[in-house]
Coordinates of C-alpha atoms in Angstrom, one line a residue:
M1 CA 52.3 -34.9 3.2
K2 CA 51.0 -38.1 1.7
F3 CA 47.6 -38.9 0.3
L4 CA 46.3 -42.2 -0.9
F5 CA 44.7 -41.4 -4.3
R6 CA 43.0 -43.7 -6.7
F7 CA 42.1 -40.8 -9.0
V8 CA 45.2 -39.1 -10.6
L9 CA 44.8 -35.7 -12.1
P10 CA 47.2 -34.3 -14.7
L11 CA 49.7 -31.9 -13.2
L12 CA 48.4 -28.3 -13.5
L13 CA 51.1 -26.0 -14.9
I14 CA 49.1 -22.9 -14.0
L15 CA 46.6 -22.4 -11.2
P16 CA 44.6 -19.3 -12.1
G17 CA 44.3 -16.8 -9.4
C18 CA 46.7 -18.6 -7.1
E19 CA 50.3 -18.1 -8.2
D20 CA 50.2 -14.3 -7.6
D21 CA 47.4 -14.1 -5.0
A22 CA 49.0 -12.8 -1.8
G23 CA 45.8 -13.5 0.0
L24 CA 46.2 -17.3 -0.2
K25 CA 48.4 -17.5 2.8
N26 CA 45.7 -15.7 4.8
L27 CA 42.8 -17.5 3.3
A28 CA 39.6 -16.5 5.1
P29 CA 37.9 -19.2 7.1
T30 CA 36.4 -21.4 4.4
V31 CA 33.9 -24.3 4.6
L32 CA 33.3 -26.9 1.9
L33 CA 30.1 -28.8 2.7
I34 CA 29.9 -32.2 1.0
S35 CA 26.7 -34.3 0.8
M36 CA 27.0 -38.0 -0.1
D37 CA 23.3 -38.8 -0.3
G38 CA 22.4 -42.1 1.4
F39 CA 25.9 -42.8 2.9
R40 CA 24.9 -44.9 5.8
W41 CA 27.0 -44.6 9.0
D42 CA 28.7 -48.0 8.6
Y43 CA 29.4 -48.0 4.9
M44 CA 33.1 -47.2 5.4
E45 CA 33.5 -50.7 7.0
R46 CA 32.4 -52.4 3.7
T47 CA 35.5 -51.7 1.6
N48 CA 38.8 -49.8 1.5
T49 CA 38.3 -46.1 1.7
P50 CA 41.9 -44.7 2.0
N51 CA 41.0 -41.1 1.3
L52 CA 38.1 -40.9 3.7
D53 CA 40.3 -42.7 6.2
Y54 CA 42.9 -40.0 5.8
L55 CA 40.3 -37.4 6.7
V56 CA 39.2 -39.4 9.7
E57 CA 42.8 -39.9 10.9
H58 CA 43.6 -36.2 10.6
G59 CA 40.2 -34.9 11.5
V60 CA 37.0 -35.7 13.4
K61 CA 34.5 -38.5 12.8
A62 CA 31.2 -39.0 14.6
E63 CA 29.9 -42.5 15.3
A64 CA 26.9 -41.4 13.2
L65 CA 25.0 -38.3 12.0
I66 CA 21.4 -38.6 13.2
P67 CA 18.8 -37.2 10.7
V68 CA 15.5 -35.5 11.5
F69 CA 12.1 -36.9 10.7
L70 CA 11.2 -37.8 8.1
T71 CA 14.5 -39.3 7.0
K72 CA 14.3 -38.3 3.4
T73 CA 16.6 -36.2 1.2
F74 CA 15.1 -32.7 1.0
P75 CA 13.9 -32.4 4.6
N76 CA 17.3 -33.3 5.9
H77 CA 19.4 -31.3 3.4
L78 CA 17.3 -28.2 4.4
T79 CA 17.8 -29.0 8.1
I80 CA 21.6 -29.2 7.6
V81 CA 21.8 -25.7 6.1
T82 CA 19.1 -24.0 8.2
G83 CA 19.4 -25.6 11.7
L84 CA 15.6 -26.0 11.7
Y85 CA 13.3 -28.9 12.0
P86 CA 11.2 -29.6 8.9
E87 CA 8.1 -28.3 10.6
N88 CA 9.9 -25.0 10.8
H89 CA 11.8 -24.7 7.5
G90 CA 8.7 -26.0 5.6
I91 CA 10.1 -28.8 3.6
V92 CA 8.3 -31.6 5.5
S93 CA 8.8 -34.2 2.8
N94 CA 10.1 -34.7 -0.8
N95 CA 6.4 -34.5 -1.9
M96 CA 4.0 -32.1 -0.3
Y97 CA 0.7 -30.3 -0.8
D98 CA 0.3 -26.8 0.5
P99 CA -3.4 -26.0 1.2
E100 CA -2.7 -22.2 1.3
F101 CA -0.9 -22.3 -2.1
D102 CA -3.3 -25.0 -3.3
D103 CA -0.2 -26.4 -5.0
W104 CA 2.2 -29.4 -4.9
Y105 CA 5.9 -29.6 -4.2
Y106 CA 7.8 -32.4 -5.7
I107 CA 11.5 -33.2 -6.2
G108 CA 13.4 -34.4 -9.3
Q109 CA 15.4 -32.9 -12.1
G110 CA 13.6 -29.9 -13.6
S111 CA 11.2 -29.5 -10.8
E112 CA 9.7 -26.0 -10.9
P113 CA 8.6 -26.0 -7.2
V114 CA 12.2 -26.7 -6.1
Q115 CA 13.3 -23.5 -7.8
D116 CA 10.4 -21.5 -6.3
G117 CA 11.5 -19.6 -3.2
R118 CA 8.0 -19.4 -1.7
W119 CA 8.3 -23.0 -0.4
Y120 CA 11.2 -22.3 1.9
D121 CA 10.6 -20.8 5.3
G122 CA 14.1 -21.1 6.8
E123 CA 17.3 -19.1 6.1
P124 CA 19.9 -21.3 4.4
I125 CA 23.5 -20.7 5.3
W126 CA 24.3 -19.2 1.8
V127 CA 21.7 -16.6 2.5
T128 CA 23.2 -16.0 6.0
A129 CA 26.5 -15.5 4.3
A130 CA 25.2 -13.1 1.7
K131 CA 23.5 -11.0 4.3
Q132 CA 26.9 -10.7 6.1
N133 CA 29.0 -9.9 2.9
Q134 CA 30.5 -13.4 2.5
I135 CA 30.5 -15.2 -0.8
A136 CA 28.8 -18.6 -1.3
M137 CA 28.8 -21.0 -4.3
T138 CA 26.9 -24.3 -4.6
M139 CA 27.7 -27.2 -6.9
F140 CA 24.2 -28.6 -6.2
W141 CA 22.4 -28.6 -2.9
P142 CA 18.6 -29.0 -2.5
A143 CA 17.0 -25.5 -2.7
S144 CA 20.2 -23.7 -3.6
E145 CA 18.8 -23.0 -7.1
A146 CA 15.9 -21.0 -5.6
E147 CA 15.8 -17.4 -4.7
I148 CA 15.2 -17.4 -0.9
M149 CA 14.5 -14.2 1.0
G150 CA 15.5 -12.4 -2.2
L151 CA 19.0 -13.9 -2.3
R152 CA 20.8 -16.8 -4.1
P153 CA 24.4 -18.2 -3.9
D154 CA 26.8 -16.0 -5.8
E155 CA 27.2 -18.9 -8.2
Y156 CA 25.2 -22.0 -8.4
Y157 CA 24.0 -24.9 -10.6
I158 CA 20.4 -26.0 -11.2
Y159 CA 20.5 -29.7 -10.5
D160 CA 21.5 -31.9 -13.4
G161 CA 22.2 -35.5 -12.5
S162 CA 24.1 -36.0 -15.8
I163 CA 27.0 -33.9 -14.7
P164 CA 29.8 -36.3 -13.8
N165 CA 31.0 -36.4 -10.3
E166 CA 34.6 -35.6 -11.4
D167 CA 33.3 -32.3 -13.0
R168 CA 31.5 -31.4 -9.8
V169 CA 34.7 -31.6 -7.8
E170 CA 36.6 -29.7 -10.5
Q171 CA 34.0 -26.9 -10.3
V172 CA 34.6 -26.6 -6.6
L173 CA 38.4 -26.4 -7.2
D174 CA 37.9 -23.8 -9.9
W175 CA 35.9 -21.6 -7.5
L176 CA 38.8 -21.9 -5.0
D177 CA 41.1 -20.6 -7.8
Y178 CA 39.2 -17.3 -7.9
P179 CA 41.2 -14.3 -6.7
Q180 CA 40.7 -13.4 -3.1
K181 CA 38.0 -10.8 -3.6
K182 CA 35.8 -13.2 -5.5
R183 CA 36.7 -16.5 -3.8
P184 CA 33.8 -18.1 -1.8
T185 CA 34.1 -18.8 1.9
F186 CA 31.2 -21.3 1.7
L187 CA 30.9 -24.0 -0.9
T188 CA 28.8 -27.1 -1.4
V189 CA 29.0 -30.2 -3.6
Y190 CA 26.4 -33.0 -3.8
F191 CA 26.6 -36.7 -4.9
S192 CA 23.6 -39.0 -5.3
D193 CA 25.3 -42.3 -6.2
L194 CA 24.9 -44.1 -2.9
D195 CA 21.3 -43.2 -2.6
S196 CA 20.5 -44.4 -6.1
W197 CA 22.5 -47.7 -5.7
G198 CA 21.0 -48.3 -2.3
H199 CA 17.5 -48.0 -3.6
A200 CA 18.2 -50.2 -6.5
Y201 CA 20.2 -53.0 -4.8
G202 CA 19.8 -52.6 -1.1
P203 CA 22.3 -51.5 1.5
E204 CA 23.7 -55.0 2.2
S205 CA 24.4 -55.7 -1.5
T206 CA 27.8 -56.3 -3.0
E207 CA 27.0 -53.6 -5.6
M208 CA 27.2 -50.9 -2.9
K209 CA 31.0 -51.4 -2.7
S210 CA 31.5 -49.8 -6.1
A211 CA 29.5 -46.7 -5.1
I212 CA 31.4 -46.4 -1.9
V213 CA 34.7 -46.6 -3.8
E214 CA 33.5 -43.9 -6.2
M215 CA 32.8 -41.6 -3.3
D216 CA 36.3 -42.2 -1.9
D217 CA 37.8 -41.6 -5.3
R218 CA 36.1 -38.2 -5.5
I219 CA 37.6 -37.3 -2.1
G220 CA 41.0 -38.3 -3.4
Q221 CA 40.5 -36.0 -6.4
L222 CA 39.5 -33.2 -4.1
L223 CA 42.4 -33.7 -1.7
E224 CA 44.9 -33.8 -4.6
G225 CA 43.4 -30.6 -6.0
L226 CA 43.7 -28.8 -2.6
Q227 CA 47.2 -30.0 -2.1
K228 CA 48.3 -28.6 -5.5
R229 CA 46.8 -25.3 -4.5
E230 CA 48.5 -25.5 -1.1
M231 CA 45.0 -25.3 0.5
D232 CA 44.9 -28.8 2.0
D233 CA 45.5 -27.4 5.5
K234 CA 43.4 -24.3 5.0
V235 CA 39.9 -25.4 3.8
N236 CA 37.5 -26.9 6.3
I237 CA 35.9 -29.9 4.8
I238 CA 32.6 -31.3 6.3
I239 CA 31.3 -34.5 4.8
T240 CA 27.7 -35.4 5.6
S241 CA 24.8 -37.6 4.5
D242 CA 21.1 -37.0 4.8
H243 CA 20.0 -40.5 5.9
G244 CA 20.9 -44.1 5.8
M245 CA 19.2 -47.0 4.2
V246 CA 17.4 -50.3 5.2
Q247 CA 16.6 -53.4 3.2
L248 CA 13.1 -53.7 1.9
S249 CA 11.1 -56.9 1.3
R250 CA 8.1 -58.0 -0.6
D251 CA 7.1 -59.9 2.5
R252 CA 6.8 -56.7 4.5
I253 CA 4.0 -54.8 2.8
I254 CA 1.0 -52.9 4.2
F255 CA -1.8 -52.7 1.6
L256 CA -3.7 -49.5 2.3
D257 CA -6.5 -50.4 0.0
D258 CA -7.3 -53.5 2.2
Y259 CA -8.6 -51.1 4.8
I260 CA -9.9 -47.8 3.3
S261 CA -11.4 -46.6 0.0
L262 CA -8.9 -44.5 -1.8
D263 CA -11.8 -42.5 -3.2
D264 CA -12.1 -40.9 0.3
V265 CA -8.6 -39.6 0.6
T266 CA -5.7 -38.0 -1.2
I267 CA -2.4 -39.8 -0.5
I268 CA 0.2 -37.0 -0.6
D269 CA 3.1 -39.3 0.2
W270 CA 3.0 -43.1 0.2
S271 CA 5.8 -44.9 2.0
P272 CA 7.2 -45.5 4.6
V273 CA 5.5 -42.4 6.1
T274 CA 2.0 -42.2 4.6
A275 CA 0.7 -38.6 4.4
I276 CA -3.1 -38.8 4.2
R277 CA -5.4 -35.9 3.4
P278 CA -9.0 -37.1 3.9
D279 CA -11.9 -35.7 2.0
E280 CA -14.0 -33.2 3.8
G281 CA -15.9 -34.8 6.6
K282 CA -14.0 -38.1 6.3
A283 CA -11.1 -37.5 8.7
D284 CA -12.5 -39.2 11.8
L285 CA -13.7 -42.2 9.7
I286 CA -10.3 -42.7 8.1
Y287 CA -8.4 -42.3 11.4
D288 CA -10.7 -44.7 13.3
T289 CA -10.5 -47.3 10.5
L290 CA -6.7 -47.2 10.2
K291 CA -5.4 -46.7 13.7
D292 CA -5.3 -50.4 14.7
V293 CA -5.3 -52.3 11.4
H294 CA -1.7 -53.4 11.3
E295 CA 0.9 -54.0 14.1
N296 CA 3.6 -52.5 11.9
F297 CA 1.7 -49.4 10.9
H298 CA 1.2 -46.6 13.5
V299 CA -1.4 -44.0 12.6
Y300 CA -1.6 -40.6 14.3
K301 CA -3.7 -37.5 14.0
K302 CA -1.3 -34.6 13.2
E303 CA -1.7 -33.0 16.6
E304 CA -0.9 -36.4 18.3
M305 CA 2.4 -37.1 16.5
P306 CA 5.1 -38.2 18.9
E307 CA 6.9 -35.1 20.4
H308 CA 10.4 -36.4 19.6
L309 CA 9.6 -36.3 15.9
H310 CA 8.9 -32.5 15.9
Y311 CA 6.3 -33.1 13.1
R312 CA 3.1 -31.3 14.1
E313 CA 3.2 -27.6 13.4
H314 CA 3.4 -26.9 9.6
R315 CA 0.3 -26.6 7.5
R316 CA 1.9 -28.9 4.9
I317 CA 1.7 -31.8 7.4
P318 CA -1.7 -33.4 6.6
S319 CA -4.2 -34.3 9.3
I320 CA -3.4 -38.1 9.3
I321 CA 0.1 -39.6 9.3
G322 CA 0.9 -43.3 9.1
I323 CA 4.4 -44.4 10.1
S324 CA 5.7 -47.8 9.1
D325 CA 8.1 -49.9 11.2
E326 CA 11.6 -50.3 9.9
G327 CA 11.8 -52.1 6.6
W328 CA 8.0 -52.1 5.9
S329 CA 6.4 -50.4 2.9
V330 CA 2.9 -49.0 2.2
T331 CA 1.3 -49.4 -1.2
T332 CA -1.8 -50.8 -3.0
H333 CA -2.3 -54.1 -4.7
D334 CA -2.2 -52.5 -8.1
Q335 CA 1.1 -50.6 -7.4
F336 CA 2.6 -53.7 -5.9
D337 CA 1.8 -55.9 -8.9
S338 CA 2.9 -53.2 -11.5
Q339 CA 6.2 -52.2 -9.7
P340 CA 7.7 -55.4 -8.2
N341 CA 11.2 -54.1 -8.0
W342 CA 10.2 -51.2 -5.8
Y343 CA 10.2 -53.6 -2.8
T344 CA 13.4 -55.6 -3.2
G345 CA 16.0 -52.8 -2.9
G346 CA 16.6 -50.3 -0.1
G347 CA 14.5 -47.6 1.5
H348 CA 14.5 -44.8 4.0
G349 CA 12.2 -42.2 5.6
Y350 CA 11.7 -44.1 8.8
D351 CA 11.9 -42.9 12.4
P352 CA 15.5 -41.5 13.0
A353 CA 15.7 -43.6 16.1
Y354 CA 16.6 -46.6 13.9
K355 CA 20.3 -46.9 13.5
S356 CA 19.8 -47.9 9.8
M357 CA 18.7 -44.3 9.1
H358 CA 21.9 -42.7 10.4
G359 CA 24.4 -41.1 8.1
I360 CA 28.0 -39.9 8.4
F361 CA 29.9 -36.9 9.7
I362 CA 33.6 -36.3 9.0
A363 CA 35.3 -32.9 9.5
H364 CA 38.8 -32.0 8.6
G365 CA 40.6 -28.7 8.5
P366 CA 42.1 -25.9 10.6
A367 CA 38.9 -25.4 12.7
F368 CA 38.7 -29.1 13.7
K369 CA 40.4 -31.4 16.1
E370 CA 42.7 -34.1 14.8
G371 CA 42.2 -37.8 15.2
E372 CA 39.0 -37.4 17.3
M373 CA 36.1 -39.9 17.4
I374 CA 32.9 -38.6 19.0
E375 CA 29.4 -39.9 19.7
A376 CA 26.6 -39.6 17.3
F377 CA 24.8 -36.2 17.1
Q378 CA 21.9 -34.7 15.3
N379 CA 22.4 -32.9 12.0
L380 CA 20.3 -30.1 13.3
H381 CA 23.4 -28.6 14.9
L382 CA 25.5 -28.3 11.7
Y383 CA 24.2 -24.9 10.8
E384 CA 25.4 -23.4 14.1
L385 CA 28.7 -25.1 13.7
M386 CA 29.3 -23.8 10.1
C387 CA 28.3 -20.3 11.1
H388 CA 30.7 -20.4 14.0
V389 CA 33.6 -21.5 11.8
L390 CA 32.8 -18.8 9.2
G391 CA 32.3 -16.1 11.8
L392 CA 28.7 -15.6 10.8
I393 CA 25.9 -14.6 13.2
P394 CA 23.4 -17.4 12.7
A395 CA 19.7 -16.8 12.0
E396 CA 17.2 -18.1 14.5
N397 CA 17.3 -21.9 14.5
D398 CA 16.6 -25.0 16.5
G399 CA 20.2 -26.2 16.8
K400 CA 22.8 -25.6 19.5
L401 CA 26.5 -24.9 19.1
D402 CA 27.2 -26.4 22.5
S403 CA 26.1 -29.8 21.1
V404 CA 29.1 -29.8 18.6
L405 CA 31.8 -27.7 20.3
I406 CA 33.6 -30.9 20.9
V407 CA 34.7 -31.1 17.3
L408 CA 36.5 -27.8 17.3
R409 CA 40.1 -27.0 18.2
D410 CA 40.6 -25.2 21.5

């Protein structure tokens, strides 16, 4: 079997837990879920990706993976592992205010709310696994560092962006070296490079090629490690991304302070979906003022949000939502003048109907067909798919296994 590797690891003379592990040949169904944050559906066309190409040639690739609204990191990562729309799993944005808690949720390294299980209403797959006596370990995944429903992954890392990507892959391989009774059946690993570079330079930039190559190198490292462990045909690899990216412009700006007094509202989230919490008694005034002020800014009362977005029910969704058209940003004049580079790179968060917001799906392993190309599908269904592969009974969710059965071997 031949792999195309850019990254070469030193030969391992000893593989702990493998050389005398009789259970290796009968490895339990195992899923490694990989997130490449911000990997747009068409990025593989930008440069050579021999290791990703190998997985595609010998596995399944979708035209695209369609995110849920809003197309940001935490809502979609939670949807992937719960099978729930954000209005049902509770993480309706990267930044939220909960009126019942009278508290704020925000992301970022060291975020205390991210590690607080009270914010999560859905059951992630690592909790499903734990309830059914399977072992799960996470080398980063949004919310995996929190205790949810009284449970955590058996081993996990609190997010630390300084940990090199190579070390993240090595940790996953180390976990697979565990003896059979301790070896996880569900694992995750998360990479942020493409999202960071996309925000900084824009999705069409030449700089993105370096980030794409880095992701392909990490897949090469993983494949080589699996091959050395004789696991390359035993582990089910699922590669996903949470959203795509679109080019922003300083010529496509909606200045909110041109239309309303910011003294009358709390802006919970700015752009491209503006979450507005009006002061008491000001809701109708704010809505009536904003609803027709700009042709590229569509303002809704919470209860009138378009049905296809599934974004009405949770208390953390504020009473007024403004949705920008693709590539438009919402800000104030002061923010625009003080942060000029914010509007020259890339952005996401828009309606998932835009192709620019779509991500990737590649699956390879004993559970999946070989050399199969399928139509785009929604990430909502991945929880059901992973539960099926692992032999788990899924928690109640919004996904449908029937929507992804096409990727599975007969």
